[in-house]
CSV table of C-alpha atoms and ligand atoms in Angstrom, one decimal:
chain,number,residue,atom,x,y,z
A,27,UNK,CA,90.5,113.1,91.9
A,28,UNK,CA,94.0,112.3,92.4
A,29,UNK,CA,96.5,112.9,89.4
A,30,UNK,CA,97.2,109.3,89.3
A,31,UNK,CA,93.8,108.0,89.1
A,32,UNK,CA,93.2,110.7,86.2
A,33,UNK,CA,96.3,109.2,83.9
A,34,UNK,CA,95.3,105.6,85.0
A,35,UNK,CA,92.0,106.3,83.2
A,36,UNK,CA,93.7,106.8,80.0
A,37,UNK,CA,94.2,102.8,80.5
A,38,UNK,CA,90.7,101.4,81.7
A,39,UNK,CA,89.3,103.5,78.6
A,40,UNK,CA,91.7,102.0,76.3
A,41,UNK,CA,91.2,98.3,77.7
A,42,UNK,CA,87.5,99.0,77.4
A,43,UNK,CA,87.4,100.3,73.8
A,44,UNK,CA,89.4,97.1,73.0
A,45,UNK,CA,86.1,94.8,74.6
A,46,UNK,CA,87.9,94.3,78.2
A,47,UNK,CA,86.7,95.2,81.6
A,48,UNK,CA,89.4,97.1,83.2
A,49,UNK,CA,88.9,98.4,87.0
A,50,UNK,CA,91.1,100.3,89.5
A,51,UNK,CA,91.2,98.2,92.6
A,52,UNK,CA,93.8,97.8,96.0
A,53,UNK,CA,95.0,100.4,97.6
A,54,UNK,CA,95.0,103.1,95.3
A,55,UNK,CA,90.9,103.0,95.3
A,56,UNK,CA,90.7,102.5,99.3
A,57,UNK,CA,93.4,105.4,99.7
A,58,UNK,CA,91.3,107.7,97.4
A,59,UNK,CA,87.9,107.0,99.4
A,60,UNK,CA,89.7,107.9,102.8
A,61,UNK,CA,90.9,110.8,100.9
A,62,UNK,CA,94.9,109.8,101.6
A,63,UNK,CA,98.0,109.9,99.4
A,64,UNK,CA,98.1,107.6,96.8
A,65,UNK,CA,101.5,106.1,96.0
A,66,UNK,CA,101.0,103.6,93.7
A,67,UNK,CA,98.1,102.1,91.1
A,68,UNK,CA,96.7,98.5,90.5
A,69,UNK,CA,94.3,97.7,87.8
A,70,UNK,CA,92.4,94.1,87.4
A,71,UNK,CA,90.9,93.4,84.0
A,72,UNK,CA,89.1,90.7,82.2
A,73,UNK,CA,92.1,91.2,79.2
A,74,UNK,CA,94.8,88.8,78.8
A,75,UNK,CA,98.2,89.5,79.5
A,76,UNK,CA,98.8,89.3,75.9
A,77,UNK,CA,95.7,91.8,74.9
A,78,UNK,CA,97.5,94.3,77.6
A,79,UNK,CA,100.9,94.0,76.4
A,80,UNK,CA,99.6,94.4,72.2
A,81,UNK,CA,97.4,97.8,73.5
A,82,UNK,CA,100.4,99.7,74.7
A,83,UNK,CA,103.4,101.0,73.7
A,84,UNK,CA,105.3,100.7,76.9
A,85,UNK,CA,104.7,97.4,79.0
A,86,UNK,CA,106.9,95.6,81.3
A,87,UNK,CA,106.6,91.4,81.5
A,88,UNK,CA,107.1,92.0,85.5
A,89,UNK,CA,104.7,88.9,86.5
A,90,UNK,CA,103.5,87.3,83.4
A,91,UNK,CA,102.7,83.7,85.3
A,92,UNK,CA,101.1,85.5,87.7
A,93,UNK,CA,99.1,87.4,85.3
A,94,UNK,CA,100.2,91.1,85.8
A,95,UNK,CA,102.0,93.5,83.0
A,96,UNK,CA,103.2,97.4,84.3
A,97,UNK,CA,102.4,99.5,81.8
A,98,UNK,CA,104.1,103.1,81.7
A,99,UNK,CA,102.8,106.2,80.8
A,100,UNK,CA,105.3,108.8,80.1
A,101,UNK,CA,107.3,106.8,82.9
A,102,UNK,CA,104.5,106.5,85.2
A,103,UNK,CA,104.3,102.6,86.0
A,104,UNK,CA,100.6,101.4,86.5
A,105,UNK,CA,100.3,97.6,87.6
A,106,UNK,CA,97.4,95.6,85.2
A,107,UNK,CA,96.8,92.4,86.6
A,108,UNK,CA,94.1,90.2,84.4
A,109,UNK,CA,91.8,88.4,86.1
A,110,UNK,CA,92.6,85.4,88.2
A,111,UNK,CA,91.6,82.9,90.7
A,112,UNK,CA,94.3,81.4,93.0
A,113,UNK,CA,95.3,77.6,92.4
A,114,UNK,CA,96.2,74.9,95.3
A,115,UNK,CA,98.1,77.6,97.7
A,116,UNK,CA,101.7,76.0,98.5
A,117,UNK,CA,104.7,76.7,101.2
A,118,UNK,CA,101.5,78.4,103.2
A,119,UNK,CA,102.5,81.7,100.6
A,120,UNK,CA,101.9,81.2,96.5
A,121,UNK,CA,99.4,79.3,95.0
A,122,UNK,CA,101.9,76.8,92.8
A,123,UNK,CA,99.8,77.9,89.8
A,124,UNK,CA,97.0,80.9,88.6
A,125,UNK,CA,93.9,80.7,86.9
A,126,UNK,CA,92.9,83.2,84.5
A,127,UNK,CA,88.9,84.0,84.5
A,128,UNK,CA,87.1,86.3,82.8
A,129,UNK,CA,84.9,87.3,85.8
A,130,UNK,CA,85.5,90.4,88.2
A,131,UNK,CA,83.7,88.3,91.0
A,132,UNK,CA,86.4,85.6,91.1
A,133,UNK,CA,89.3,87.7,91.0
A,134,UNK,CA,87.7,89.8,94.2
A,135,UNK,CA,87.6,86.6,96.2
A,136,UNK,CA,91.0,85.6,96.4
A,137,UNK,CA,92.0,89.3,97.5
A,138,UNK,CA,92.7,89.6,101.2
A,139,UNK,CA,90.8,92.0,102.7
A,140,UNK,CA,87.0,93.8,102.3
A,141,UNK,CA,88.4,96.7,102.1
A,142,UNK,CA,91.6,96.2,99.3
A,143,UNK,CA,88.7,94.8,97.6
A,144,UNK,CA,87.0,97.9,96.0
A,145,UNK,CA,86.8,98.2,92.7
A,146,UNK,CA,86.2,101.9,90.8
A,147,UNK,CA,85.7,102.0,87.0
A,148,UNK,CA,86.2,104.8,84.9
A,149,UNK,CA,83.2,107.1,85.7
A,150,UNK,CA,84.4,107.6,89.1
A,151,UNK,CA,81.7,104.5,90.5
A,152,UNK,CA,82.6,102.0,93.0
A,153,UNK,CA,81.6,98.0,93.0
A,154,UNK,CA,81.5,97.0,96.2
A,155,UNK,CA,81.1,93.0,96.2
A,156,UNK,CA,82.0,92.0,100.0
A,157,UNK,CA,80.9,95.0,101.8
A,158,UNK,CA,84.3,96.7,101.4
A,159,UNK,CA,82.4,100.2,101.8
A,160,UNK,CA,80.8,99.6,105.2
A,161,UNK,CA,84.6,98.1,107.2
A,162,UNK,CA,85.9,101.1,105.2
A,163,UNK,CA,83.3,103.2,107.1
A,164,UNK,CA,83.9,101.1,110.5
A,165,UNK,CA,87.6,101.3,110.1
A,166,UNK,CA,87.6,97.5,110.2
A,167,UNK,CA,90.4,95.1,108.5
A,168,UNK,CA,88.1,92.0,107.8
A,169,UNK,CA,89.0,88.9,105.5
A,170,UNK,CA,87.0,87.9,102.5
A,171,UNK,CA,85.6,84.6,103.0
A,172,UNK,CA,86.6,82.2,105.8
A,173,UNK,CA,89.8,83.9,107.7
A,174,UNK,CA,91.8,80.9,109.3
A,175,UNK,CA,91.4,79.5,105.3
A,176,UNK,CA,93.3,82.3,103.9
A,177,UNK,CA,95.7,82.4,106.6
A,178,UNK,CA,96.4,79.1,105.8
A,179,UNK,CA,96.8,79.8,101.9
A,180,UNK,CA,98.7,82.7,102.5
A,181,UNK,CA,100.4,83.3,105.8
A,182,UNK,CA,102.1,86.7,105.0
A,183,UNK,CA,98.2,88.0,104.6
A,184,UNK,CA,98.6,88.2,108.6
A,185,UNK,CA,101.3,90.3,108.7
A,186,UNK,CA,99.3,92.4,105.8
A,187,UNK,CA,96.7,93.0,108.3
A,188,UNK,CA,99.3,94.2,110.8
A,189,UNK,CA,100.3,96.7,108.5
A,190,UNK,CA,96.8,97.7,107.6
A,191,UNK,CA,96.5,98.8,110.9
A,192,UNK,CA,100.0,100.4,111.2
A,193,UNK,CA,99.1,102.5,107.9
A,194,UNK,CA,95.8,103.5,108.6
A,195,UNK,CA,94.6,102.9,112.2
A,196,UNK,CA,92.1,100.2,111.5
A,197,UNK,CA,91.3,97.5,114.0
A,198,UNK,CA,91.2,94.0,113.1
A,199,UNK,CA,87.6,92.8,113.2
A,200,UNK,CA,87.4,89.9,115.7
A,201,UNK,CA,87.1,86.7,113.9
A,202,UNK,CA,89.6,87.7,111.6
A,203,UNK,CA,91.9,88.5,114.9
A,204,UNK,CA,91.2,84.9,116.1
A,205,UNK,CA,92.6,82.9,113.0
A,206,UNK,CA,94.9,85.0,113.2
A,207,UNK,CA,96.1,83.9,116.7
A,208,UNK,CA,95.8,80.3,115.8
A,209,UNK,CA,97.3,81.1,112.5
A,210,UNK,CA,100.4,82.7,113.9
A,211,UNK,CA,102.7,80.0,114.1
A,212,UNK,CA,103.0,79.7,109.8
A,213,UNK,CA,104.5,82.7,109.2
A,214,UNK,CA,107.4,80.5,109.9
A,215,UNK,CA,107.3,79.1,106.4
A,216,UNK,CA,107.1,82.9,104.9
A,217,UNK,CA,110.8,83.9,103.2
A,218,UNK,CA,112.3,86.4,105.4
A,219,UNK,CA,112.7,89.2,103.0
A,220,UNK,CA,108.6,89.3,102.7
A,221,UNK,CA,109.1,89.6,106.6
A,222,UNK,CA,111.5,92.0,106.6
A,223,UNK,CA,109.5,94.4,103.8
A,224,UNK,CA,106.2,94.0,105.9
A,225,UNK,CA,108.3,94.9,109.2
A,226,UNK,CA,109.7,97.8,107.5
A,227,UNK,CA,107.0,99.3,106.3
A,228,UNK,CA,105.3,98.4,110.0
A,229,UNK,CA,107.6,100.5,111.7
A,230,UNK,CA,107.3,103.3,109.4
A,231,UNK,CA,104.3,104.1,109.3
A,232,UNK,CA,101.9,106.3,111.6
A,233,UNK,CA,100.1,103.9,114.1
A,234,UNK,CA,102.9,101.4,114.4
A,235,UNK,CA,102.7,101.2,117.9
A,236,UNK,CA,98.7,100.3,118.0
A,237,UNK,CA,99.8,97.7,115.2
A,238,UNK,CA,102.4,96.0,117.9
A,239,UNK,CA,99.8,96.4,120.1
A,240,UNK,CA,97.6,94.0,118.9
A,241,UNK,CA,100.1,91.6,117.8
A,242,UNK,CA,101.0,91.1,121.5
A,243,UNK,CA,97.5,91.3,122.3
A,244,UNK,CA,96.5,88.5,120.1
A,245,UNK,CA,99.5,86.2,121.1
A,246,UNK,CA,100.9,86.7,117.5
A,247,UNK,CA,104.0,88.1,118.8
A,248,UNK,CA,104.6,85.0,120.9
A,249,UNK,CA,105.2,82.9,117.6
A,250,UNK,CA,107.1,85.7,115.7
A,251,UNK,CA,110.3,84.8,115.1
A,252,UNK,CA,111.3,85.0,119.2
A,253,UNK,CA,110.9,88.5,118.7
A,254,UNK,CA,108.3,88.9,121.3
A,255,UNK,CA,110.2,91.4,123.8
A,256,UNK,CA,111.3,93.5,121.6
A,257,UNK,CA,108.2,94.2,119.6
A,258,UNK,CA,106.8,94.9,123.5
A,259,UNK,CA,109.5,97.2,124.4
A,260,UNK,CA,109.3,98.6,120.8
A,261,UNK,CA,105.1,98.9,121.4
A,262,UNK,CA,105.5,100.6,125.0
A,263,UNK,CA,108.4,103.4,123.2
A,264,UNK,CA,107.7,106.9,124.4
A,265,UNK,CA,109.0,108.2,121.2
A,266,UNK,CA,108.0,107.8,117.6
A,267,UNK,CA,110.5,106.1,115.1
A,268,UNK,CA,111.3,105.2,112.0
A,269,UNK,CA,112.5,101.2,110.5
A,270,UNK,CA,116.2,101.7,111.4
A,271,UNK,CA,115.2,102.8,115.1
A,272,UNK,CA,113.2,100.2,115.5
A,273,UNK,CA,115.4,97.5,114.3
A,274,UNK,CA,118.2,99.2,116.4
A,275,UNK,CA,115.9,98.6,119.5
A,276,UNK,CA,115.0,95.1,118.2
A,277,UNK,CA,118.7,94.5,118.2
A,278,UNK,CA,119.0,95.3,121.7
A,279,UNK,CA,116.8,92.4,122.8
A,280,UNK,CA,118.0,90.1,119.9
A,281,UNK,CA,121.2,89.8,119.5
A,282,UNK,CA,120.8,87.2,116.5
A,283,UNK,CA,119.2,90.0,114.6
A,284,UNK,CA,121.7,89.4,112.0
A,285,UNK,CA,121.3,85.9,111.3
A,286,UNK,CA,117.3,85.7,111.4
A,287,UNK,CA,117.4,89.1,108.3
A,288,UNK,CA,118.7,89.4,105.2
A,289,UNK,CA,119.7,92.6,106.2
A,290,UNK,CA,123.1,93.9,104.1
A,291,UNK,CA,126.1,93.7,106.4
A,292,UNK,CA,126.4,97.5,106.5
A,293,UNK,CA,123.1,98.0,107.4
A,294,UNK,CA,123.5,95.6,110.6
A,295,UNK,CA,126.2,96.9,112.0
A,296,UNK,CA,124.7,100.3,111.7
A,297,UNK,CA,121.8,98.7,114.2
A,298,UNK,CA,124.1,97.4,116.2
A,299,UNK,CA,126.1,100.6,116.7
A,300,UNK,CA,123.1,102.7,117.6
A,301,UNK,CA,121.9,99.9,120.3
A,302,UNK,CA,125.1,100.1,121.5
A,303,UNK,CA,125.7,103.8,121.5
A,304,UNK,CA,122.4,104.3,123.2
A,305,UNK,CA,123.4,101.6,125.9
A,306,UNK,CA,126.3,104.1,126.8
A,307,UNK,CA,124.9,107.0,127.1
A,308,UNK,CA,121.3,106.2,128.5
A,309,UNK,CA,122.3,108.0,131.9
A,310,UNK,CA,125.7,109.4,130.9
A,311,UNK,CA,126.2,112.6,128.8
A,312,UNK,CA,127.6,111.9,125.1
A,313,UNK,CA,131.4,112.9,125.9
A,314,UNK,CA,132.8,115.4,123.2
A,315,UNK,CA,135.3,112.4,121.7
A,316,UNK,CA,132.2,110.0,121.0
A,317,UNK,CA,130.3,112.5,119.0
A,318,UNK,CA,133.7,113.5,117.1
A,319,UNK,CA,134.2,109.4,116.5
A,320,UNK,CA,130.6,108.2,116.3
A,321,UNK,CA,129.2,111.8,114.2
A,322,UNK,CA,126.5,113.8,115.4
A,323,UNK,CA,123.9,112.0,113.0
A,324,UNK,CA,124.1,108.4,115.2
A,325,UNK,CA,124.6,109.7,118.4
A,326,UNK,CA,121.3,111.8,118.0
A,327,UNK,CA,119.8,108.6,116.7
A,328,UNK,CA,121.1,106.8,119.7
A,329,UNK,CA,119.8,109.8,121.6
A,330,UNK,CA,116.2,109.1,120.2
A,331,UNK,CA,116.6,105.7,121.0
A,332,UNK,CA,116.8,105.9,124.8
A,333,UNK,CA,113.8,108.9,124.3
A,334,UNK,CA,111.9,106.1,123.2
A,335,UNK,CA,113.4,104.2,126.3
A,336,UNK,CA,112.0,107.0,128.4
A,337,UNK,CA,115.3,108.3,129.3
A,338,UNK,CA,115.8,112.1,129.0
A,339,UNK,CA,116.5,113.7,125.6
A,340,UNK,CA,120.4,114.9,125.3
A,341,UNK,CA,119.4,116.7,122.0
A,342,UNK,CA,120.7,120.2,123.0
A,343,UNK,CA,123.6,119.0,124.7
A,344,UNK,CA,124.4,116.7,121.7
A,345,UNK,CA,124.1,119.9,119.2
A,346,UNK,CA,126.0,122.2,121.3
A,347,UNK,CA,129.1,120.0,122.1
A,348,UNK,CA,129.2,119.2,118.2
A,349,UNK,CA,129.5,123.2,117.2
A,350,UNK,CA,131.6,123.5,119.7
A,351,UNK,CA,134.5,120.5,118.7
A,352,UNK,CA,137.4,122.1,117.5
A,353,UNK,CA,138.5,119.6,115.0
A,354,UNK,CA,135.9,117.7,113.3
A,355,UNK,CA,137.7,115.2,111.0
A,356,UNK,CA,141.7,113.7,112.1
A,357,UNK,CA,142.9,115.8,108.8
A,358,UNK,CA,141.8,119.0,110.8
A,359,UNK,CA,144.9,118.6,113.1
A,360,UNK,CA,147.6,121.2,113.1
A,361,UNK,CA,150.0,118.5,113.1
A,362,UNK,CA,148.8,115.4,110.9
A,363,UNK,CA,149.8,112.0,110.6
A,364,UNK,CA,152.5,112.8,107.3
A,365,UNK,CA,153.9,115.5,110.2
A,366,UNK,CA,154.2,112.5,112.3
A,367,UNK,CA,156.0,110.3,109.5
A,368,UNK,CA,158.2,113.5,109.0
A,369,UNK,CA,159.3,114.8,112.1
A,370,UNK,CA,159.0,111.9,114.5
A,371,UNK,CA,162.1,109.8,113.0
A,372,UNK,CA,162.9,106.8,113.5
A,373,UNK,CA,159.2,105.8,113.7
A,374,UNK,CA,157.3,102.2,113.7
A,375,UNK,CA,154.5,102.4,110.9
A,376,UNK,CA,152.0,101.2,112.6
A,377,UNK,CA,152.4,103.5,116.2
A,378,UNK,CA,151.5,106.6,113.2
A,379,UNK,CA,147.5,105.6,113.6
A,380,UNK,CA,148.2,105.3,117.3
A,381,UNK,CA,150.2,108.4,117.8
A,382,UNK,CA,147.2,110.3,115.4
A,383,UNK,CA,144.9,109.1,117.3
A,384,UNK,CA,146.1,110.4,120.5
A,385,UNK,CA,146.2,113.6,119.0
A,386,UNK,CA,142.8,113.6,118.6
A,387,UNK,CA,141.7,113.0,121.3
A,388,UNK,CA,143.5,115.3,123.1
A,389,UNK,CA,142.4,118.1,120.9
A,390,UNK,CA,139.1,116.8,121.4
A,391,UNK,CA,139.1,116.9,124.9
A,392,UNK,CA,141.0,120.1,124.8
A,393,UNK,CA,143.6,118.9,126.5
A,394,UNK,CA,146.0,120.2,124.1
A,395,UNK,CA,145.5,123.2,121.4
A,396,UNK,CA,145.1,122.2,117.9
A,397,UNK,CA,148.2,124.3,116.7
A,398,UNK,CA,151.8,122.4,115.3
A,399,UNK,CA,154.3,123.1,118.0
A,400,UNK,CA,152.1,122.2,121.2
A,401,UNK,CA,150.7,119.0,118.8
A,402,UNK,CA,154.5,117.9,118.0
A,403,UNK,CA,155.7,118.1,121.4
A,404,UNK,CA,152.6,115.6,122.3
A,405,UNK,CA,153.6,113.5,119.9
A,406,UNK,CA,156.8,113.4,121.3
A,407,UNK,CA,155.5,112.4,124.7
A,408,UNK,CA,153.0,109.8,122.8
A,409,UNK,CA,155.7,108.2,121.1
A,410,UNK,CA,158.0,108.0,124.3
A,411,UNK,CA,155.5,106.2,125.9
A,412,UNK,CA,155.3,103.6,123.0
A,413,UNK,CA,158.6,102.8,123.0
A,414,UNK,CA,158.2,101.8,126.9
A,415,UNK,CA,155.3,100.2,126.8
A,416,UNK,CA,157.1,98.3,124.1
A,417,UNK,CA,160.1,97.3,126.1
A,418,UNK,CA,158.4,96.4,129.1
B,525,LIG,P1,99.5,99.7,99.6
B,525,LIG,O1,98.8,100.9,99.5
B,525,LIG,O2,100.2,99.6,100.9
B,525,LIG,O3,100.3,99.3,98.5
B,525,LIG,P2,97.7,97.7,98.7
B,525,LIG,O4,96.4,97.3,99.2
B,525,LIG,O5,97.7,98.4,97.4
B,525,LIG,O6,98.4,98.6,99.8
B,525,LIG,P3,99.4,95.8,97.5
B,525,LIG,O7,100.4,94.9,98.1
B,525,LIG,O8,99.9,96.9,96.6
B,525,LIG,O9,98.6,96.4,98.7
B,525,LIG,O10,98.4,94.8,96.7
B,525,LIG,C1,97.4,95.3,95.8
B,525,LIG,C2,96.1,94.5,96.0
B,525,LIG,O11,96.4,93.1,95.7
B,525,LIG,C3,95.6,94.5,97.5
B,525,LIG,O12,94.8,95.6,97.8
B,525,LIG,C4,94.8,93.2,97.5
B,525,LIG,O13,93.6,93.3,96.8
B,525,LIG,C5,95.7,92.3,96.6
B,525,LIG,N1,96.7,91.5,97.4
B,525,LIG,C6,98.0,91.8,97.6
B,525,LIG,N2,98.6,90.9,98.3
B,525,LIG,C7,97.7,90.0,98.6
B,525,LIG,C8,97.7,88.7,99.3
B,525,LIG,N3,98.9,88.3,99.9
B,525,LIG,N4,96.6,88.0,99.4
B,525,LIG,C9,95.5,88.4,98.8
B,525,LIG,N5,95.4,89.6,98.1
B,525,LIG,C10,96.5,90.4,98.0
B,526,LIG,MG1,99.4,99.0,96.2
């Protein structure tokens, strides 16, 4: 039994001693039947949110309305959501209120799929209410109750079953696949972070390409935000890869990336600089001067990039020319910018970055030596050729 599921007992037994019904269910208790990691652990009980918080010491209000308090034990956070049936669903995502019940069956029904519906109690047995155990043994994602309805309640679910398959491998059992095709066109109506998180964890996990698969497949990909030709070049990719690879290739086709996610600025530009990078170099080696600007950490992501572009790998050529640059940082020069304030007299402030960088990159392309007198005499040259260019 894994660790996790051993501590969270400590908190069904507790609940029960107190009257409730308290259950592991989600993830944690499909993940430990197909004998995976388990990363994080829900429990569903019949207790109030108030009866959890008063039987332990350490609880966090995280989702009160919503019914669910984390408790921590010795800093371990274990999710305890009471039991609830969904109101009038609203916006296509949250139901605009909860209803708390005191029956297991309810709260199973409004959970997506058969198989995030297992329940295990604290002997280690399972209650299995919609057939949960045989998908599980079929590898089948399948909806509890009538798919295109809770679709329609909740469009994010779709992308949920997307990542089901990315995560584990499952296929999509067919009716559910079909409202999920007509369904398609609300995820429109989802916030974009929810998007985003689903994507992410998509693109990271081990069958991501069989999960884009099927979203072209079943035309779900057509209504995706316009991202349809990148998520086909992204499902054809002859490499693996990780979120930021993906969106980097993603950015290649969609050059709105940055105004459809709430991706920081930082983080965008970093996509858009391995796109680009990879663009350059998909037939042309890395030249010594863009691994010293660009650092050998993106160019051998940009190098990955066109690997899963089917272009051939520059990996050893990318390490080698970065052990052999003989400066790896501007400050490494011989003969530095404050050499250039120094000795370079009368000089404009702003040809110092110029004149520095010119420097470098003659180092870089050993053009010049990296030692002070050969460097200052290039200087020299570099700032004659300023001063023409400037009175021309
Ligand atoms: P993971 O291991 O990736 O966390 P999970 O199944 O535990 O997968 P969670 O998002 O942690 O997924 O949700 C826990 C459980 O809550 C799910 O297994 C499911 O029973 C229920 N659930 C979560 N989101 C939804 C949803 N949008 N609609 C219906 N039920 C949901
Ligand atoms: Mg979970």
């Amino acid at each position: 039994m894994h660790a996790l599921l051993e501590q969270g007992k400590t908190i069904l037994h507790r609940l029960q001693a107190a009257g409730h019904e308290a259950f592991f269910v989600g993830g944690a208790v499909r993940d430990h039947l197909l004998n995976r990691p388990i990363v994080d652990v829900d429990i569903t009980t019949s207790a109030s949110v108030e009866a959890v918080a008063a039987l332990f010491e350490k609880t966090v209000l995280t989702g009160a309305r919503y019914g669910t308090v984390t408790v921590l034990l010795d800093k371990q956070p274990f999710e305890v959501t009471s039991y609830r049936t969904d109101g009038n669903y609203v916006d296509f995502r949250r139901p605009d209120h909860v209803q708390f019940t005191r029956s297991l069956t309810e709260d199973l029904k409004r959970r997506d799929f058969t198989i995030n519906q297992l329940v295990m109690d604290a002997h280690n047995k399972i209650h299995d209410h919609h057939n949960g155990l045989d998908d599980l043994q079929k590898q089948c994602i399948r909806a509890i109750g009538k798919p295109s309805a809770r679709f329609e309640e909740d469009a994010l679910r779709m992308l949920r079953a997307f990542r089901f398959v990315a995560k584990l491998g499952f296929t999509i059992e067919p009716i559910t696949l079909k409202a999920i095709t007509d369904a398609a066109p609300l995820m429109h109506h989802i916030a974009i972070e929810r998007v985003q998180d689903e994507l992410v964890r998509i693109f990271n996990a081990d069958y991501a390409r069989d999960a884009l698969k099927v979203m072209i497949s079943s035309k779900f990909a057509k209504a995706f935000f316009n991202l349809e030709e990148g998520l086909k070049s992204l499902a054809k990719a002859k490499a693996p890869f990780d979120d930021e690879l993906a969106f980097a290739l993603l950015q290649r086709h969609h050059d709105t990336l940055g105004e459809l996610f709430k991706f920081s600025q930082r983080r965008l530009n970093n996509f858009a600089n391995i796109s680009h990078l990879a663009a350059m170099t998909e037939t042309t080696l890395f030249s010594p001067l863009t691994i010293f600007n660009e650092g050998l950490e993106t160019c051998l992501k940009a190098n990955h990039l066109n690997q899963m572009l089917g272009f051939e790998s520059q990996e050893d050529h990318l390490l080698q020319c970065a052990k052999r640059l003989p400066i790896r940082h501007a400050r490494e020069l011989a003969f530095r910018g404050d050499d250039v304030l120094k000795h370079l007299k009368p000089i404009r402030k702003r040809w110092v970055g110029l004149i520095v960088k010119g420097l470098v990159e003659a180092v870089v392309n050993r053009h010049v030596e990296n030692e002070y007198e050969a460097l200052k005499t290039y200087a020299i040259h570099l700032k004659t050729n300023l001063e023409k260019s400037d009175n021309t």
